[in-house]
mmCIF file of C-alpha atoms and ligand atoms in Angstrom:
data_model
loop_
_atom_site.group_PDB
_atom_site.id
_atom_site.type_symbol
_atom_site.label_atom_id
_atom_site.label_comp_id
_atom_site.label_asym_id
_atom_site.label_seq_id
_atom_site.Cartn_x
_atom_site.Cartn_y
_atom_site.Cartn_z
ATOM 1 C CA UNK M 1 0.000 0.000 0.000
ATOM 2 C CA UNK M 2 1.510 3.791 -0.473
ATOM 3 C CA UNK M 3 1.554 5.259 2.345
ATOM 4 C CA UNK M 4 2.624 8.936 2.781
ATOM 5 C CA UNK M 5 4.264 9.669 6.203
ATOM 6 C CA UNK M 6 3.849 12.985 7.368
ATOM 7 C CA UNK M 7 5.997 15.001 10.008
ATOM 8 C CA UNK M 8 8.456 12.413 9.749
ATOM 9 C CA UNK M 9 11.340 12.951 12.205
ATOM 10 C CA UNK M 10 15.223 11.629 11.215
ATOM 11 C CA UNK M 11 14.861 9.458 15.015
ATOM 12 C CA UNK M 12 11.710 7.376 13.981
ATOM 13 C CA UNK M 13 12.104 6.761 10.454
ATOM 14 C CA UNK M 14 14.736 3.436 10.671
ATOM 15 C CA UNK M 15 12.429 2.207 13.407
ATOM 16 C CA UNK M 16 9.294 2.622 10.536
ATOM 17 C CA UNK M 17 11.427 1.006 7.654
ATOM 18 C CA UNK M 18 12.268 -2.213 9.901
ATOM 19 C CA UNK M 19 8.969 -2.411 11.064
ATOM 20 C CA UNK M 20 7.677 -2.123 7.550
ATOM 21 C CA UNK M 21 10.211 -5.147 6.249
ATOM 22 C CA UNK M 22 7.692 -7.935 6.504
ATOM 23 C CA UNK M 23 4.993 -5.608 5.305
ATOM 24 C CA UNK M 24 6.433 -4.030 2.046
ATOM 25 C CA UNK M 25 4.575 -1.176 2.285
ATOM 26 C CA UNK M 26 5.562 1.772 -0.423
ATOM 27 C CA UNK M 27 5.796 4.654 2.567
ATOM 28 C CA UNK M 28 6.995 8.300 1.424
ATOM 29 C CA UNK M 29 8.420 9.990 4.433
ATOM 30 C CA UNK M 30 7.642 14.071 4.623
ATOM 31 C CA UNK M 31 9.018 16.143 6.715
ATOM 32 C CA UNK M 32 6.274 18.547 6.368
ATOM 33 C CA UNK M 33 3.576 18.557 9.107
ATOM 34 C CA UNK M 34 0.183 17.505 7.833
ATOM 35 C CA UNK M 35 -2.549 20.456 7.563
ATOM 36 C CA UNK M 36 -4.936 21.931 4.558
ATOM 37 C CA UNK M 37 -1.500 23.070 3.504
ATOM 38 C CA UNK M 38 0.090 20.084 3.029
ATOM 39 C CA UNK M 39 -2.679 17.458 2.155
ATOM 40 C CA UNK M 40 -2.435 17.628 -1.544
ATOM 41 C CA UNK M 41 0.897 15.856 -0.712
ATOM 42 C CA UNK M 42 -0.669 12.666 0.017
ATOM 43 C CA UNK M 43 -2.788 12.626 -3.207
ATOM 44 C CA UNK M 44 -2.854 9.880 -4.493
ATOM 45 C CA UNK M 45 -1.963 7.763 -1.088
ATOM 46 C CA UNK M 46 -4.723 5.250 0.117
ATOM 47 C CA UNK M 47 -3.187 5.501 3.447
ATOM 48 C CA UNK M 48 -1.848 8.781 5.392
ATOM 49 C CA UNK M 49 0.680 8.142 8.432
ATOM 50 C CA UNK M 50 -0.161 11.219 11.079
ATOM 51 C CA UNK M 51 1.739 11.937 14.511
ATOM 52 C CA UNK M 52 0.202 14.103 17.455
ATOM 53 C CA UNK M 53 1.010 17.309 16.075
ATOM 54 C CA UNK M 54 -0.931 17.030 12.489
ATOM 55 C CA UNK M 55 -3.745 19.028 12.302
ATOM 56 C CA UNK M 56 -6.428 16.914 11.202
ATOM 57 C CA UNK M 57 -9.672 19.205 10.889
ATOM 58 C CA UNK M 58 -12.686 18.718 8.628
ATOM 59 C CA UNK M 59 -10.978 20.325 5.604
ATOM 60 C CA UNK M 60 -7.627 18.773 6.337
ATOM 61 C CA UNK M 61 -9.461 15.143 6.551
ATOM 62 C CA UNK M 62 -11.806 16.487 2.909
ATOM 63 C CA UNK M 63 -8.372 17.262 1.398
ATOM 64 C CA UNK M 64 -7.178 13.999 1.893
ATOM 65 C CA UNK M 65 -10.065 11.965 1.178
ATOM 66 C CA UNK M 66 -10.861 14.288 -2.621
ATOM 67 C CA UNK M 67 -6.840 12.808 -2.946
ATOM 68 C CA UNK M 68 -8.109 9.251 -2.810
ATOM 69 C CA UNK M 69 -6.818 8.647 0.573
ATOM 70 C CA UNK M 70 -9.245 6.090 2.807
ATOM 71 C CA UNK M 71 -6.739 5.549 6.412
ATOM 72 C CA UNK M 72 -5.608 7.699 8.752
ATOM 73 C CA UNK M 73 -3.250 5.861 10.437
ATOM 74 C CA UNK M 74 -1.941 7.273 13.652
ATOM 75 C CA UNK M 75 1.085 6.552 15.251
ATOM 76 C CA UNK M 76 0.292 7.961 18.194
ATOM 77 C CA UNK M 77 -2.095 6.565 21.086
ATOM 78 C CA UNK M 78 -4.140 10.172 21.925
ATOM 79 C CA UNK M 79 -6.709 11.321 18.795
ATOM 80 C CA UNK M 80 -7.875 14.487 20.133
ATOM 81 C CA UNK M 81 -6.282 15.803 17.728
ATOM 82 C CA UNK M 82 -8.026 13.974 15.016
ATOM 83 C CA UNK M 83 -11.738 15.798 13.707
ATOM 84 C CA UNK M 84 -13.926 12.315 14.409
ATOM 85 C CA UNK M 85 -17.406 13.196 12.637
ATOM 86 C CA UNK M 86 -15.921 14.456 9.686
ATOM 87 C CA UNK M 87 -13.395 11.220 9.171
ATOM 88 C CA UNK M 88 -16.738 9.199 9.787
ATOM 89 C CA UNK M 89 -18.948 11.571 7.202
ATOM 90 C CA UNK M 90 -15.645 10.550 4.571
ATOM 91 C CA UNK M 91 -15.347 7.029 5.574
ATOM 92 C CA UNK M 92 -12.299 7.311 6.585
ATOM 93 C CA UNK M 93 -10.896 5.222 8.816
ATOM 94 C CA UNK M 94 -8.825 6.158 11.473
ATOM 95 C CA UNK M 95 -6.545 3.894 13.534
ATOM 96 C CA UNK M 96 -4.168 4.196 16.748
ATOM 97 C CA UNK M 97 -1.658 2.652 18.662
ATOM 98 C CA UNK M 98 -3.347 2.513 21.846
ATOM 99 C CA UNK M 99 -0.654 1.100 23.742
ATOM 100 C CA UNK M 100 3.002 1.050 23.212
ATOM 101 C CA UNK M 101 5.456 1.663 25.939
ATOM 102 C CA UNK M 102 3.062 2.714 29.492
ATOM 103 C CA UNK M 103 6.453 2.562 30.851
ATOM 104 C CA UNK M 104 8.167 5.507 28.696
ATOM 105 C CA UNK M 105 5.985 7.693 29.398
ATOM 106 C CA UNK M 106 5.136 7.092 33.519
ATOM 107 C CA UNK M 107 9.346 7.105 33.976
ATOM 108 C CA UNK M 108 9.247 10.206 31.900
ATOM 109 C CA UNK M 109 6.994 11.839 34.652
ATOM 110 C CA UNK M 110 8.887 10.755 37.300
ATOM 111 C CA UNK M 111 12.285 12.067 36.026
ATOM 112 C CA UNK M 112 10.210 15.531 35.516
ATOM 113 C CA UNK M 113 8.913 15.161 39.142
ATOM 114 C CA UNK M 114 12.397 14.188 40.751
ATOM 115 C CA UNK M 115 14.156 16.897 38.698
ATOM 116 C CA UNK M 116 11.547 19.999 38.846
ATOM 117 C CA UNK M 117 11.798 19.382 42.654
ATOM 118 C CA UNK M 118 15.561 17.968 43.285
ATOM 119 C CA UNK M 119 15.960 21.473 40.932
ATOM 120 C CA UNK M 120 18.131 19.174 38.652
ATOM 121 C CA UNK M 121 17.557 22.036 36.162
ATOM 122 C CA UNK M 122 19.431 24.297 38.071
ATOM 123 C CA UNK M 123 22.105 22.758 39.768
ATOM 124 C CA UNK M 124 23.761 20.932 36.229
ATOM 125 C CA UNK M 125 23.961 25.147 34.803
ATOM 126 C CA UNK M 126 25.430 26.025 37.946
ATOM 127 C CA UNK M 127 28.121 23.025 38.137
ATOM 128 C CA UNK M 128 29.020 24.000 34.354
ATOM 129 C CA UNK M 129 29.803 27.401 35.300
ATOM 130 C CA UNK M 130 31.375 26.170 38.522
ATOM 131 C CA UNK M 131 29.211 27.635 40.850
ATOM 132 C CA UNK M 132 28.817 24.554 43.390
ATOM 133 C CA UNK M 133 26.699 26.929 45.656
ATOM 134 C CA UNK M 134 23.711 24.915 47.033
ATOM 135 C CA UNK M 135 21.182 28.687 47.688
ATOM 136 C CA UNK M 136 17.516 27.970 46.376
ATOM 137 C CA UNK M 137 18.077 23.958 45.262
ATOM 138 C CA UNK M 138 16.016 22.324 48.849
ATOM 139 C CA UNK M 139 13.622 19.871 47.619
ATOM 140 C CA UNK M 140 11.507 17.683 49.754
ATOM 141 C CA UNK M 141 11.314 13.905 50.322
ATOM 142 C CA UNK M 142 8.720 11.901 48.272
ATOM 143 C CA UNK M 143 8.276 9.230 50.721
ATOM 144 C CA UNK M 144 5.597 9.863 52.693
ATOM 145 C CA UNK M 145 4.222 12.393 50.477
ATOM 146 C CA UNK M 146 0.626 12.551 48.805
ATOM 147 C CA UNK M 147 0.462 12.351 45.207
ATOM 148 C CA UNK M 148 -3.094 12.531 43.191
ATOM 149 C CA UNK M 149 -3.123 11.203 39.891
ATOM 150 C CA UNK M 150 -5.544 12.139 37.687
ATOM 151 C CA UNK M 151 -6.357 9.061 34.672
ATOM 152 C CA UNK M 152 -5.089 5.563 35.935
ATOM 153 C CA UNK M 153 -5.489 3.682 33.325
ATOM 154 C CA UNK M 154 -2.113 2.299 31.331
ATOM 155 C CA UNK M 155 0.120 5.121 32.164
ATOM 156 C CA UNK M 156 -1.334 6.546 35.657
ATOM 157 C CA UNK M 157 -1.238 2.705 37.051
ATOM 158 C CA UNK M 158 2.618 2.644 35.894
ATOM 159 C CA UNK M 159 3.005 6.101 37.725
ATOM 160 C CA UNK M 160 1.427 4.595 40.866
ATOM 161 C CA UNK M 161 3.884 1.599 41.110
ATOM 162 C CA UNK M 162 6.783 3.806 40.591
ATOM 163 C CA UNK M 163 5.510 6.393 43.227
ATOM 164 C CA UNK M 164 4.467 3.432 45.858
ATOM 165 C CA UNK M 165 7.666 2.569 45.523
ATOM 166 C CA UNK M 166 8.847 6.073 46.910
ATOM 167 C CA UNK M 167 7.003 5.741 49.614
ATOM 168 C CA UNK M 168 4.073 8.316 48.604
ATOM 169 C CA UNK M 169 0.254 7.772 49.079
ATOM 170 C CA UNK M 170 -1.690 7.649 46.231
ATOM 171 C CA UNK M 171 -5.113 9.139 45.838
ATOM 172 C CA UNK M 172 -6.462 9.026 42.239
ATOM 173 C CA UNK M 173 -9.355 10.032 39.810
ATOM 174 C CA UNK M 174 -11.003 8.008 37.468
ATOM 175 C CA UNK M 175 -14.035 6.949 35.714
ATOM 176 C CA UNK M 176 -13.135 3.673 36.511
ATOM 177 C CA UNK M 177 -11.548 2.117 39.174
ATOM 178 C CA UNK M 178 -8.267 -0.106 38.750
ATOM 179 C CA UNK M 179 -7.997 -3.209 40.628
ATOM 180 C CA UNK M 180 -4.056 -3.289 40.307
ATOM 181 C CA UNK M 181 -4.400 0.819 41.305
ATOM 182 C CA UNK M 182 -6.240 -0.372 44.752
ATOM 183 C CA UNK M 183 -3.748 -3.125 45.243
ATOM 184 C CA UNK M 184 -1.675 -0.274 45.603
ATOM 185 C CA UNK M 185 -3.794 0.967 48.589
ATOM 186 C CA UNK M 186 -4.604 4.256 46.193
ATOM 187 C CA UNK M 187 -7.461 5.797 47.508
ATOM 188 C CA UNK M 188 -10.063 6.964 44.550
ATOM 189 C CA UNK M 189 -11.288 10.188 45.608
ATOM 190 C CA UNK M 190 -13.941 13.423 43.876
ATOM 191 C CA UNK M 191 -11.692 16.300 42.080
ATOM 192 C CA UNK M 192 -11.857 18.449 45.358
ATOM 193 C CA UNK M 193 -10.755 16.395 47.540
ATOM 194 C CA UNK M 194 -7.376 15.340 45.236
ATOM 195 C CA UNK M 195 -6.753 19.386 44.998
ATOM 196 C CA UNK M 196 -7.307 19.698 48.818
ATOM 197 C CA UNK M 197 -5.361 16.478 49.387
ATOM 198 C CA UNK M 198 -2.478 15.684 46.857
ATOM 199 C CA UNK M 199 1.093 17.540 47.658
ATOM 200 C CA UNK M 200 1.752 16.456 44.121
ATOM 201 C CA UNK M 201 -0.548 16.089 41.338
ATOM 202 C CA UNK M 202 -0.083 14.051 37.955
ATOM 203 C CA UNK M 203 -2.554 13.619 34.911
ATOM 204 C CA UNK M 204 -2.450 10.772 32.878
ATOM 205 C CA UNK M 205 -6.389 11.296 31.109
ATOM 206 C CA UNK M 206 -7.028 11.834 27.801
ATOM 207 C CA UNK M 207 -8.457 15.404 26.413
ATOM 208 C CA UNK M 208 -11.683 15.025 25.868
ATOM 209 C CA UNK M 209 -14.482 17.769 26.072
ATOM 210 C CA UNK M 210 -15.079 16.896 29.774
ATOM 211 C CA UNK M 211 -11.423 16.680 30.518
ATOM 212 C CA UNK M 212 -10.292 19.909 28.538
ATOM 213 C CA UNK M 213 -9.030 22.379 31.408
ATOM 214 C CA UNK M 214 -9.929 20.181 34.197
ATOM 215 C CA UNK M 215 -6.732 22.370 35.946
ATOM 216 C CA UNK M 216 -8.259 25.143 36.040
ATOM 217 C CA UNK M 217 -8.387 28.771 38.312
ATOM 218 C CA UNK M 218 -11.213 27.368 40.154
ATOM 219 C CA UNK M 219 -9.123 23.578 40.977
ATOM 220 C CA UNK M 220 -6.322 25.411 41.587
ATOM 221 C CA UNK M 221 -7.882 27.829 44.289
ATOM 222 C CA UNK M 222 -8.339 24.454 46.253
ATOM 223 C CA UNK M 223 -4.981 23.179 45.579
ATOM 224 C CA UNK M 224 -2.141 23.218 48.489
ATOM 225 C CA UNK M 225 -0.021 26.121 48.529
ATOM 226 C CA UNK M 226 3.287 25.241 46.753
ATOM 227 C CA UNK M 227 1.527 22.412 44.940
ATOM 228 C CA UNK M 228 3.583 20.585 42.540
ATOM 229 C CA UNK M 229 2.342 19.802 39.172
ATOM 230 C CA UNK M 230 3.179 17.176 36.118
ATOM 231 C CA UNK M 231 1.610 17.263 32.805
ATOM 232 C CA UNK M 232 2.953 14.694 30.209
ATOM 233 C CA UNK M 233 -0.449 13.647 29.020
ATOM 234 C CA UNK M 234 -2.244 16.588 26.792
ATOM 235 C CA UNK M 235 -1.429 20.798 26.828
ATOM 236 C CA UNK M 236 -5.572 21.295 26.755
ATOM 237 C CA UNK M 237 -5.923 19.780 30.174
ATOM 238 C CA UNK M 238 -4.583 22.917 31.185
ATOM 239 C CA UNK M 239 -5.560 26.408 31.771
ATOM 240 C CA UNK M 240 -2.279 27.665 30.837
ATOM 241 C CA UNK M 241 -3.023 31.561 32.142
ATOM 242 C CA UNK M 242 -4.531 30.362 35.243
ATOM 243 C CA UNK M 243 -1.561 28.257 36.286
ATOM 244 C CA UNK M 244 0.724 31.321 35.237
ATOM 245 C CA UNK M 245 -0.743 33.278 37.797
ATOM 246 C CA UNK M 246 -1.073 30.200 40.197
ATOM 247 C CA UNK M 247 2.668 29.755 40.134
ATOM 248 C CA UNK M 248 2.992 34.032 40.134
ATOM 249 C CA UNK M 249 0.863 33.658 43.306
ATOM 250 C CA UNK M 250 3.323 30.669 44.661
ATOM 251 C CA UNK M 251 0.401 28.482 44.522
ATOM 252 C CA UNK M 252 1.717 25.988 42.481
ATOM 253 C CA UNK M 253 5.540 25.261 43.950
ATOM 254 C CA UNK M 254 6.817 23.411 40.967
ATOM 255 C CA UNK M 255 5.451 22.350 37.353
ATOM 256 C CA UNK M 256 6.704 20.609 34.689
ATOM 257 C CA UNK M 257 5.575 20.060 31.639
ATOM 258 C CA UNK M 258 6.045 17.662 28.411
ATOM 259 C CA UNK M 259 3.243 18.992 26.734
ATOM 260 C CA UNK M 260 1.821 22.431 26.067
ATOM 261 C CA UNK M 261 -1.698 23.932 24.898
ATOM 262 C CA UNK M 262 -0.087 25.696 21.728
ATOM 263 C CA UNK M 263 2.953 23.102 20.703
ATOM 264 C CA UNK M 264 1.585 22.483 17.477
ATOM 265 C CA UNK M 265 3.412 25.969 16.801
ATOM 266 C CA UNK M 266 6.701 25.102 18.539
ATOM 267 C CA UNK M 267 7.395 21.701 19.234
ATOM 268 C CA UNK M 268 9.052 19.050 17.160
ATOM 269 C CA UNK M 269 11.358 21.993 15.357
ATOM 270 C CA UNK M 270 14.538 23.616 16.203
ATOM 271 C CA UNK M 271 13.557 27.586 16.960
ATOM 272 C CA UNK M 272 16.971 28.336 18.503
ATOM 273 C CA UNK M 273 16.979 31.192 15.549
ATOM 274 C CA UNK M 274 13.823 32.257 15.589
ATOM 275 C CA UNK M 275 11.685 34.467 17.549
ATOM 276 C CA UNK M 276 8.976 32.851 19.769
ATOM 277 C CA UNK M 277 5.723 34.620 19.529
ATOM 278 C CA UNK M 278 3.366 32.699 21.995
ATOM 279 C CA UNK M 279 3.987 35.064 25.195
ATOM 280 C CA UNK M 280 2.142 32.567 27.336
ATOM 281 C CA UNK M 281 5.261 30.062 26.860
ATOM 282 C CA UNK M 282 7.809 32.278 26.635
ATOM 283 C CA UNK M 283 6.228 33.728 30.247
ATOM 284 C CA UNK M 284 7.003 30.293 31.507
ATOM 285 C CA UNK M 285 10.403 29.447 30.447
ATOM 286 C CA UNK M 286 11.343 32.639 32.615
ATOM 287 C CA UNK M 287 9.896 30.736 36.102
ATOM 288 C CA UNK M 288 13.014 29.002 37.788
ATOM 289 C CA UNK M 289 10.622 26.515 39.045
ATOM 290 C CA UNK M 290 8.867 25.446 35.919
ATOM 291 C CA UNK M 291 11.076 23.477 33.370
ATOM 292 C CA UNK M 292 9.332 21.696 30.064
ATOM 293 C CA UNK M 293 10.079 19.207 27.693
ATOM 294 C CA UNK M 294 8.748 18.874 24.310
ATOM 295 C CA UNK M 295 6.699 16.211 23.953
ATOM 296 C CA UNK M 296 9.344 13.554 24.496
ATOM 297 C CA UNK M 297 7.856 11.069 27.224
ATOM 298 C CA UNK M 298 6.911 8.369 24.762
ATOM 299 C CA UNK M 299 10.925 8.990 23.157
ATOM 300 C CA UNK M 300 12.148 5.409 24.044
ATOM 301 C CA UNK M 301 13.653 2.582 21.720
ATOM 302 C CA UNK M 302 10.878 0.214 23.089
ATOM 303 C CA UNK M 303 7.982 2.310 22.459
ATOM 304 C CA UNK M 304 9.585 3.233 18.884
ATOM 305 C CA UNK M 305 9.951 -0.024 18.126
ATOM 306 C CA UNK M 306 6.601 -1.145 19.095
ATOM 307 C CA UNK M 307 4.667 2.192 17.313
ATOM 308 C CA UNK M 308 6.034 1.697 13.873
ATOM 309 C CA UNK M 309 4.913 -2.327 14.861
ATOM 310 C CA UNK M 310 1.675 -1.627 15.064
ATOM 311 C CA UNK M 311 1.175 1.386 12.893
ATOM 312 C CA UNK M 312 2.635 -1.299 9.863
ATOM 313 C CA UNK M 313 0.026 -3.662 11.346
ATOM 314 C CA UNK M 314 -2.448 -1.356 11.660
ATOM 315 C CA UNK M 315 -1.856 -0.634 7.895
ATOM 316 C CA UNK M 316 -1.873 -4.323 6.478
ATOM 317 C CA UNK M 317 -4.514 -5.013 8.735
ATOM 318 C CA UNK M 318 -6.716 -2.609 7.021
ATOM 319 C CA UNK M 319 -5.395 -3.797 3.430
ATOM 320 C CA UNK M 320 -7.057 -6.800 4.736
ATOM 321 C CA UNK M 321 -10.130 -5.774 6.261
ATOM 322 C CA UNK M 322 -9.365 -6.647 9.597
ATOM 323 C CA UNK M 323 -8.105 -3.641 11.514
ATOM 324 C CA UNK M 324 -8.588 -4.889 15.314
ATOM 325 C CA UNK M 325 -11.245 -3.184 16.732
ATOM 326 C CA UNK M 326 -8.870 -1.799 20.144
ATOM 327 C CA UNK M 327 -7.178 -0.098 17.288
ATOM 328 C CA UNK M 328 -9.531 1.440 15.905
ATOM 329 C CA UNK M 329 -11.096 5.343 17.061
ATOM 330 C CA UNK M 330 -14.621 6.537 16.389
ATOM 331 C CA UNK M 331 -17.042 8.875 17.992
ATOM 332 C CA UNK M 332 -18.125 6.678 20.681
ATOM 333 C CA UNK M 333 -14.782 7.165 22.339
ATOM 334 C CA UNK M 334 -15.820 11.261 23.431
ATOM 335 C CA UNK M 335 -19.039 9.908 24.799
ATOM 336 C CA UNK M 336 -19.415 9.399 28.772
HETATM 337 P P1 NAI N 401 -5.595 4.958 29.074
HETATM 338 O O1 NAI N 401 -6.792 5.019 28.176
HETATM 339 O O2 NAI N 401 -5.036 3.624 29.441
HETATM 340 O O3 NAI N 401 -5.922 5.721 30.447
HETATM 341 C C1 NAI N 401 -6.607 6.931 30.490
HETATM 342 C C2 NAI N 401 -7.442 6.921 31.764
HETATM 343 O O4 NAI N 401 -8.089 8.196 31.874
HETATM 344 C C3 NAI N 401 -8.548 5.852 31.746
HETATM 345 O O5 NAI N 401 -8.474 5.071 32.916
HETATM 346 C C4 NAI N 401 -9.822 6.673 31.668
HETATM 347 O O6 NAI N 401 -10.927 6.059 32.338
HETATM 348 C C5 NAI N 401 -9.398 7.951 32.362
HETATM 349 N N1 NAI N 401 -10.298 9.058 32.093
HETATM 350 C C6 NAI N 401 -10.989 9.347 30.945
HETATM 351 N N2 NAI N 401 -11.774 10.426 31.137
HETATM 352 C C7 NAI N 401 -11.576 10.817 32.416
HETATM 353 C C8 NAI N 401 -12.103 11.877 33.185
HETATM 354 N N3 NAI N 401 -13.022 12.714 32.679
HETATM 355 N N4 NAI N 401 -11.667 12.011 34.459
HETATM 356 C C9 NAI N 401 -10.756 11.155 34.989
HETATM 357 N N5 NAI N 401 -10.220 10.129 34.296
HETATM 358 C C10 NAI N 401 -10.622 9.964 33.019
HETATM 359 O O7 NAI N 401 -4.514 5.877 28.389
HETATM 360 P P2 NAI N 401 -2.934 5.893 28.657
HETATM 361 O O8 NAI N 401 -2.265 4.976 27.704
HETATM 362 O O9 NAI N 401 -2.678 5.740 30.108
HETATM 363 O O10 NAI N 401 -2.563 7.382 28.178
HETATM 364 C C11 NAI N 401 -3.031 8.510 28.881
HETATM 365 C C12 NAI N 401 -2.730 9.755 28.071
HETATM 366 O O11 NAI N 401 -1.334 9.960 28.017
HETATM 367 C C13 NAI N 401 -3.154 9.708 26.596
HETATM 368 O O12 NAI N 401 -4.517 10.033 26.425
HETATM 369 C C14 NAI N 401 -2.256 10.721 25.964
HETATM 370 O O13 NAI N 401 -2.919 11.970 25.959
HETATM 371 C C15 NAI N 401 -1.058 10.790 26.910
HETATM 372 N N6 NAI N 401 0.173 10.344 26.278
HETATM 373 C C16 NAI N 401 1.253 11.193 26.260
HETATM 374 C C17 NAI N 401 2.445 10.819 25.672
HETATM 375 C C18 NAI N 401 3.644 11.705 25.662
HETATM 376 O O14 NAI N 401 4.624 11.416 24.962
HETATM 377 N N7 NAI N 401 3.685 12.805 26.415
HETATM 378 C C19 NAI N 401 2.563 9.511 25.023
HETATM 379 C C20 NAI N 401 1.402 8.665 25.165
HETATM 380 C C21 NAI N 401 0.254 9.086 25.753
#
């Protein structure tokens, strides 16, 4: 099948052409993001390869289909980003890698939470302009500390074993409670009582319209002073202004981020020469207890090898008919 590959970057594309091997799949790697813009580049491609920061909107998903194309296939496990109605309108179907590495990306939370709060950030600029003054790097213990983690499904539950394993006590929010989470002893609590509660709060949920800005101005007001906060699932879970002046306020103690409402615009690129426009980000790069990576948690050989796995599955599978139906993302996945 051709396959165009959009927003290919030079660290995934070996892992894609090994995966494909067995599959012999005719893939066309673009740099290019995909976007209204850049559809016309797939014409002629029954099969479009998309990453977290395409844009795939209504006349994005039109563009693609007019060019003959008939699968989205994402290799990527979150598909907020993906317009659902329209692809469904089209008949285009859309598939996922729901589960690749949990472990990539719950170890890539805890290295933010040990290094925003060990200020890791700090101390390596310091040593390499040998300054070995310790002034402003106290952190605290995690043992016996209370963490709230919001979404414990693959990723939270991974985040809970590591953190039990500190020492902490784990309250968490869900729709669902996890048996291996309350093995755990994690307590499953309402949203008020994990801002009242938690000294450190993770979210591992998906965006979703009842999700979007669930840290908000009016969670935060309940939060403990001097909160810490982790973000490495979605940027739009977050009211970005709000935790701004939460952290102005001294509020929030500590955040870091992997993701970020507005990284479509910024992240995957090299920008060292250019001007950043987005004030709201550049406003948080200046906090010396806020420090962000770009959308990196998933960046492990293990979870590259096993998305370009399934995504060549996911492909052949549809060649054949038989996408399976865990893989697969429709409406019914916003409702409840
Ligand atoms: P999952 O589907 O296993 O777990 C998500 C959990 O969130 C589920 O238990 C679900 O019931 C819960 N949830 C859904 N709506 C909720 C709500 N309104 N309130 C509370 N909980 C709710 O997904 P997984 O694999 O753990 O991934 C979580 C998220 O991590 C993904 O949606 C994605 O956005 C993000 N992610 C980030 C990556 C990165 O590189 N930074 C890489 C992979 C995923």
């Amino acid at each position: 099948m051709r396959v165009a590959v959009f927003g290919t970057q030079a660290f995934e594309r070996g892992f894609l052409e090994q995966a494909n091997e067995p599959h012999g799949h005719e893939l066309l790697f673009l740099e290019p993001t995909l976007s209204t813009q850049t559809a016309s580049l797939a014409h002629g491609y029954p099969a479009v390869c998309a990453f977290v920061n395409d844009r795939l909107d209504r006349p994005t998903l039109e563009s693609l289909h007019a060019g003959g194309t008939r699968l989205v296939a994402l290799r990527c496990a979150g598909f907020n980003h993906v317009d659902l109605a329209a692809a469904e309108t089209l008949g285009l179907a859309v598939a996922r890698v729901p589960a690749y590495s949990p472990h990539a990306v719950a170890e890539h939370t805890v290295a933010l939470l040990l290094a925003v709060n060990r200020k890791l950030h700090r101390s390596v600029a310091r040593v390499r302009e040998h300054n070995f003054s310790l002034g402003g790097l106290v952190g605290f213990d995690l043992h016996g500390k209370t963490v709230g983690i919001i979404g414990t499904g693959k990723i939270g539950a991974v985040v809970a074993r590591i953190l039990h394993g500190f020492g902490c006590t784990l309250l968490g929010l869900d729709r669902y409670e996890s048996p291996e989470c309350l093995g755990l002893g994690l307590r499953y609590v309402d949203i008020r009582t994990l801002a009242r509660e938690a000294d450190i709060i993770t979210l591992h949920c998906p965006l979703t319209p009842q999700t979007h800005r669930i840290i908000n101005a009016d969670f935060l007001a309940l939060a403990r002073p001097g909160v810490t906060l982790i973000n490495t699932s979605r940027g739009g879970l977050v009211d970005t202004r709000a935790v701004i002046d939460a952290l102005k306020s001294g509020r929030i103690g500590a955040l870091a981020l992997d993701v970020y409402e507005e990284e479509g615009d910024l992240f995957f690129r090299d920008l060292s020469d250019e001007i950043i426009r987005d004030d709201v980000f550049t406003r948080l790069l200046t906090f010396p207890n806020v420090i962000i990576t770009a959308h990196q948690a998933f960046l492990t050989r293990e979870a590259l090898t096993e998305i370009a796995r399934v995504t060549l599955s996911n492909i052949s599978a549809f060649e054949s008919g038989a996408i399976p139906p865990e893989n697969l993302v429709g409406r019914t996945h916003f409702s409840g």
